[in-house]
PDB file of C-alpha atoms in Angstrom:
ATOM      1  CA  PHE A   1      63.297  -2.653   6.342  1.00 57.00           C
ATOM      2  CA  ASP A   2      62.331  -4.313   9.756  1.00 66.00           C
ATOM      3  CA  GLY A   3      66.123  -5.182  10.657  1.00 72.00           C
ATOM      4  CA  LYS A   4      65.591  -8.661   8.781  1.00 82.00           C
ATOM      5  CA  ALA A   5      63.925  -8.185   5.492  1.00 83.00           C
ATOM      6  CA  TRP A   6      63.460  -5.575   3.076  1.00 81.00           C
ATOM      7  CA  SER A   7      59.903  -4.095   2.510  1.00 78.00           C
ATOM      8  CA  ASP A   8      58.243  -3.797  -0.769  1.00 81.00           C
ATOM      9  CA  PRO A   9      58.454  -0.351  -2.454  1.00 80.00           C
ATOM     10  CA  ARG A  10      55.530   1.715  -2.046  1.00 76.00           C
ATOM     11  CA  PRO A  11      54.275   5.180  -3.305  1.00 79.00           C
ATOM     12  CA  ALA A  12      55.222   7.994  -1.139  1.00 84.00           C
ATOM     13  CA  VAL A  13      53.935  11.146  -3.184  1.00 82.00           C
ATOM     14  CA  ALA A  14      51.588  11.162  -5.920  1.00 78.00           C
ATOM     15  CA  GLN A  15      53.042  13.954  -8.056  1.00 78.00           C
ATOM     16  CA  TYR A  16      55.452  14.317 -10.933  1.00 76.00           C
ATOM     17  CA  GLY A  17      59.031  15.561 -10.225  1.00 78.00           C
ATOM     18  CA  SER A  18      62.210  14.251  -8.925  1.00 80.00           C
ATOM     19  CA  PRO A  19      63.664  13.549  -5.375  1.00 80.00           C
ATOM     20  CA  THR A  20      66.857  15.587  -4.653  1.00 83.00           C
ATOM     21  CA  SER A  21      67.929  14.380  -1.247  1.00 89.00           C
ATOM     22  CA  ALA A  22      67.077  11.829   1.322  1.00 90.00           C
ATOM     23  CA  THR A  23      68.494  10.906   4.723  1.00 91.00           C
ATOM     24  CA  THR A  24      67.645   9.502   8.072  1.00 90.00           C
ATOM     25  CA  LEU A  25      67.665  11.050  11.582  1.00 88.00           C
ATOM     26  CA  ALA A  26      67.659   9.419  14.955  1.00 78.00           C
ATOM     27  CA  ASP A  27      67.385   5.555  13.772  1.00 74.00           C
ATOM     28  CA  LYS A  28      63.782   5.525  12.581  1.00 75.00           C
ATOM     29  CA  GLU A  29      63.255   9.094  11.162  1.00 86.00           C
ATOM     30  CA  VAL A  30      63.396   8.951   7.243  1.00 89.00           C
ATOM     31  CA  CYS A  31      62.953  12.015   5.213  1.00 92.00           C
ATOM     32  CA  PHE A  32      63.331  13.177   1.673  1.00 92.00           C
ATOM     33  CA  VAL A  33      63.034  16.269  -0.467  1.00 93.00           C
ATOM     34  CA  PHE A  34      60.591  16.308  -3.605  1.00 90.00           C
ATOM     35  CA  ASN A  35      59.592  19.363  -5.383  1.00 89.00           C
ATOM     36  CA  GLY A  36      60.892  21.880  -2.913  1.00 90.00           C
ATOM     37  CA  LYS A  37      59.107  20.115   0.141  1.00 92.00           C
ATOM     38  CA  VAL A  38      60.559  17.966   2.839  1.00 94.00           C
ATOM     39  CA  TRP A  39      58.584  14.669   3.661  1.00 93.00           C
ATOM     40  CA  ARG A  40      58.658  12.487   6.662  1.00 92.00           C
ATOM     41  CA  LEU A  41      57.647   9.005   7.298  1.00 88.00           C
ATOM     42  CA  ASP A  42      55.153   9.208  10.131  1.00 84.00           C
ATOM     43  CA  GLY A  43      54.454   5.417  11.131  1.00 80.00           C
ATOM     44  CA  GLU A  44      53.055   4.046   7.834  1.00 80.00           C
ATOM     45  CA  LYS A  45      52.302   7.335   5.874  1.00 86.00           C
ATOM     46  CA  TRP A  46      54.241  10.053   4.419  1.00 89.00           C
ATOM     47  CA  VAL A  47      53.527  13.562   5.808  1.00 91.00           C
ATOM     48  CA  GLU A  48      54.915  16.928   4.621  1.00 93.00           C
ATOM     49  CA  ASP A  49      57.284  18.381   7.223  1.00 93.00           C
ATOM     50  CA  SER A  50      58.821  21.435   5.528  1.00 93.00           C
ATOM     51  CA  PRO A  51      60.564  24.317   6.833  1.00 93.00           C
ATOM     52  CA  PRO A  52      58.725  27.603   6.951  1.00 88.00           C
ATOM     53  CA  ASP A  53      60.044  28.718   3.628  1.00 85.00           C
ATOM     54  CA  LYS A  54      59.640  27.517   0.149  1.00 82.00           C
ATOM     55  CA  GLY A  55      62.222  25.897  -1.888  1.00 87.00           C
ATOM     56  CA  ALA A  56      63.617  22.821   0.138  1.00 89.00           C
ATOM     57  CA  TRP A  57      66.528  21.469  -1.893  1.00 90.00           C
ATOM     58  CA  TYR A  58      68.872  19.208   0.205  1.00 93.00           C
ATOM     59  CA  LEU A  59      69.154  17.545   3.484  1.00 95.00           C
ATOM     60  CA  ALA A  60      71.831  16.716   5.768  1.00 95.00           C
ATOM     61  CA  VAL A  61      72.343  15.254   9.434  1.00 94.00           C
ATOM     62  CA  SER A  62      74.723  16.746  11.822  1.00 94.00           C
ATOM     63  CA  GLY A  63      74.692  14.858  15.036  1.00 90.00           C
ATOM     64  CA  LYS A  64      71.019  14.890  16.289  1.00 90.00           C
ATOM     65  CA  THR A  65      70.058  17.795  14.073  1.00 93.00           C
ATOM     66  CA  LEU A  66      68.377  17.627  10.539  1.00 94.00           C
ATOM     67  CA  VAL A  67      69.575  20.522   8.341  1.00 95.00           C
ATOM     68  CA  CYS A  68      67.621  21.612   5.304  1.00 95.00           C
ATOM     69  CA  ILE A  69      69.286  23.905   2.591  1.00 95.00           C
ATOM     70  CA  GLY A  70      66.949  25.627   0.473  1.00 91.00           C
ATOM     71  CA  ARG A  71      67.238  28.045  -2.464  1.00 87.00           C
ATOM     72  CA  ARG A  72      64.660  30.834  -3.774  1.00 85.00           C
ATOM     73  CA  GLN A  73      64.775  33.354  -6.568  1.00 82.00           C
ATOM     74  CA  ALA A  74      65.928  36.674  -5.418  1.00 81.00           C
ATOM     75  CA  GLU A  75      66.028  40.183  -6.954  1.00 80.00           C
ATOM     76  CA  GLU A  76      68.241  43.212  -6.158  1.00 78.00           C
ATOM     77  CA  GLY A  77      68.752  46.291  -7.966  1.00 79.00           C
ATOM     78  CA  GLY A  78      66.970  44.783 -10.991  1.00 79.00           C
ATOM     79  CA  LYS A  79      69.382  41.841 -11.242  1.00 79.00           C
ATOM     80  CA  LYS A  80      68.013  38.396 -10.773  1.00 79.00           C
ATOM     81  CA  GLY A  81      69.671  35.888  -8.579  1.00 81.00           C
ATOM     82  CA  ALA A  82      69.431  33.282  -5.849  1.00 85.00           C
ATOM     83  CA  GLU A  83      69.375  33.126  -1.988  1.00 89.00           C
ATOM     84  CA  LEU A  84      70.605  29.979  -0.433  1.00 92.00           C
ATOM     85  CA  TRP A  85      69.068  29.500   2.937  1.00 94.00           C
ATOM     86  CA  THR A  86      69.132  26.896   5.897  1.00 95.00           C
ATOM     87  CA  SER A  87      66.683  25.856   8.653  1.00 95.00           C
ATOM     88  CA  ARG A  88      67.447  23.201  11.160  1.00 94.00           C
ATOM     89  CA  ARG A  89      65.212  20.900  13.535  1.00 92.00           C
ATOM     90  CA  ALA A  90      66.321  18.466  16.163  1.00 88.00           C
ATOM     91  CA  SER A  91      64.435  15.177  16.033  1.00 83.00           C
ATOM     92  CA  GLY A  92      60.771  15.586  16.901  1.00 82.00           C
ATOM     93  CA  GLY A  93      61.346  19.286  17.070  1.00 88.00           C
ATOM     94  CA  ALA A  94      60.231  22.158  15.084  1.00 92.00           C
ATOM     95  CA  TRP A  95      62.002  23.928  12.114  1.00 94.00           C
ATOM     96  CA  SER A  96      64.096  26.957  12.860  1.00 93.00           C
ATOM     97  CA  ALA A  97      63.417  30.241  11.183  1.00 93.00           C
ATOM     98  CA  PRO A  98      65.375  30.170   7.838  1.00 93.00           C
ATOM     99  CA  GLU A  99      68.609  32.211   7.498  1.00 94.00           C
ATOM    100  CA  VAL A 100      70.009  33.157   4.332  1.00 93.00           C
ATOM    101  CA  PHE A 101      73.669  32.135   3.991  1.00 94.00           C
ATOM    102  CA  ALA A 102      74.674  33.322   0.481  1.00 93.00           C
ATOM    103  CA  LYS A 103      73.086  35.371  -2.225  1.00 90.00           C
ATOM    104  CA  GLU A 104      74.358  34.895  -5.843  1.00 86.00           C
ATOM    105  CA  GLU A 105      73.749  37.012  -8.899  1.00 82.00           C
ATOM    106  CA  LEU A 106      72.930  34.834 -11.769  1.00 77.00           C
ATOM    107  CA  PRO A 107      73.120  35.530 -15.495  1.00 73.00           C
ATOM    108  CA  ALA A 108      69.887  36.212 -17.339  1.00 69.00           C
ATOM    109  CA  GLY A 109      68.283  32.991 -18.352  1.00 65.00           C
ATOM    110  CA  ARG A 110      70.364  30.760 -15.839  1.00 59.00           C
ATOM    111  CA  GLU A 111      68.499  31.480 -12.714  1.00 53.00           C
ATOM    112  CA  GLY A 112      67.592  27.698 -12.233  1.00 57.00           C
ATOM    113  CA  GLN A 113      71.140  26.506 -13.075  1.00 77.00           C
ATOM    114  CA  LEU A 114      72.808  26.833  -9.505  1.00 82.00           C
ATOM    115  CA  SER A 115      74.293  23.445  -8.378  1.00 85.00           C
ATOM    116  CA  LEU A 116      74.723  22.455  -4.910  1.00 89.00           C
ATOM    117  CA  ILE A 117      76.154  19.525  -2.825  1.00 92.00           C
ATOM    118  CA  ALA A 118      76.333  18.556   0.948  1.00 94.00           C
ATOM    119  CA  PRO A 119      77.024  15.363   2.403  1.00 94.00           C
ATOM    120  CA  GLN A 120      74.123  13.292   3.723  1.00 93.00           C
ATOM    121  CA  PHE A 121      75.762  12.959   7.156  1.00 94.00           C
ATOM    122  CA  ALA A 122      77.826  15.571   8.541  1.00 95.00           C
ATOM    123  CA  PRO A 123      80.303  15.867  11.726  1.00 93.00           C
ATOM    124  CA  GLU A 124      78.549  17.407  14.762  1.00 92.00           C
ATOM    125  CA  GLY A 125      78.787  21.032  14.851  1.00 94.00           C
ATOM    126  CA  PHE A 126      78.723  21.870  11.003  1.00 96.00           C
ATOM    127  CA  VAL A 127      77.334  20.916   7.518  1.00 96.00           C
ATOM    128  CA  PRO A 128      79.799  21.637   4.620  1.00 97.00           C
ATOM    129  CA  VAL A 129      78.114  22.837   1.585  1.00 95.00           C
ATOM    130  CA  ALA A 130      79.359  23.743  -1.957  1.00 95.00           C
ATOM    131  CA  TRP A 131      77.748  25.532  -4.832  1.00 92.00           C
ATOM    132  CA  THR A 132      78.618  26.732  -8.296  1.00 89.00           C
ATOM    133  CA  LEU A 133      76.678  27.690 -11.426  1.00 82.00           C
ATOM    134  CA  GLN A 134      76.465  25.034 -13.904  1.00 80.00           C
ATOM    135  CA  GLY A 135      77.964  25.369 -17.401  1.00 75.00           C
ATOM    136  CA  LYS A 136      80.954  27.939 -17.554  1.00 70.00           C
ATOM    137  CA  ALA A 137      81.347  29.284 -14.201  1.00 73.00           C
ATOM    138  CA  GLN A 138      84.844  29.546 -12.943  1.00 81.00           C
ATOM    139  CA  TRP A 139      84.174  29.543  -9.223  1.00 86.00           C
ATOM    140  CA  ILE A 140      83.054  27.105  -6.703  1.00 92.00           C
ATOM    141  CA  ARG A 141      82.085  28.499  -3.249  1.00 93.00           C
ATOM    142  CA  VAL A 142      82.295  26.361  -0.030  1.00 96.00           C
ATOM    143  CA  LEU A 143      80.887  27.041   3.366  1.00 95.00           C
ATOM    144  CA  ARG A 144      80.299  25.596   6.806  1.00 96.00           C
ATOM    145  CA  ILE A 145      76.940  25.873   8.241  1.00 96.00           C
ATOM    146  CA  PRO A 146      76.955  25.968  11.966  1.00 95.00           C
ATOM    147  CA  VAL A 147      74.857  23.663  13.720  1.00 94.00           C
ATOM    148  CA  GLU A 148      74.115  23.974  17.427  1.00 88.00           C
ATOM    149  CA  GLN A 149      73.200  20.375  18.935  1.00 81.00           C
ATOM    150  CA  PRO A 150      70.032  20.038  21.201  1.00 78.00           C
ATOM    151  CA  LYS A 151      70.638  20.078  24.827  1.00 77.00           C
ATOM    152  CA  HIS A 152      69.147  17.075  26.450  1.00 63.00           C
TER     153      HIS A 152
END
């Protein structure tokens, strides 16, 4: 979109899978998550721009900061589960080191059935995130991920 007319759709990534999240940062920075990786439009081409951990899942913007929320398989004491992590970056900057914000024990065979949601755009200072186990879970957890804004 050039401000006047829509552009024609064009391929971004030549792989099978489904995008899980997309957002914009600082007017022109367009990003999406596909197969656990973050992709960013760099001029006319898409380039991988993922945090330094595997399993990107969701993107949100808080002020001038892009927040990636991810998940990875975890095992502790013989029990399988998932770790939910976050990484942040200011427009044009580098990703922060991932920080684990929650660990969930998951029943056998349901490791991939954790469901998470966050808003595409959040207030300055935090991103709210909610998650649950799909199916018969009788709980939902909600957390505010703090987001420090870049100093200019």
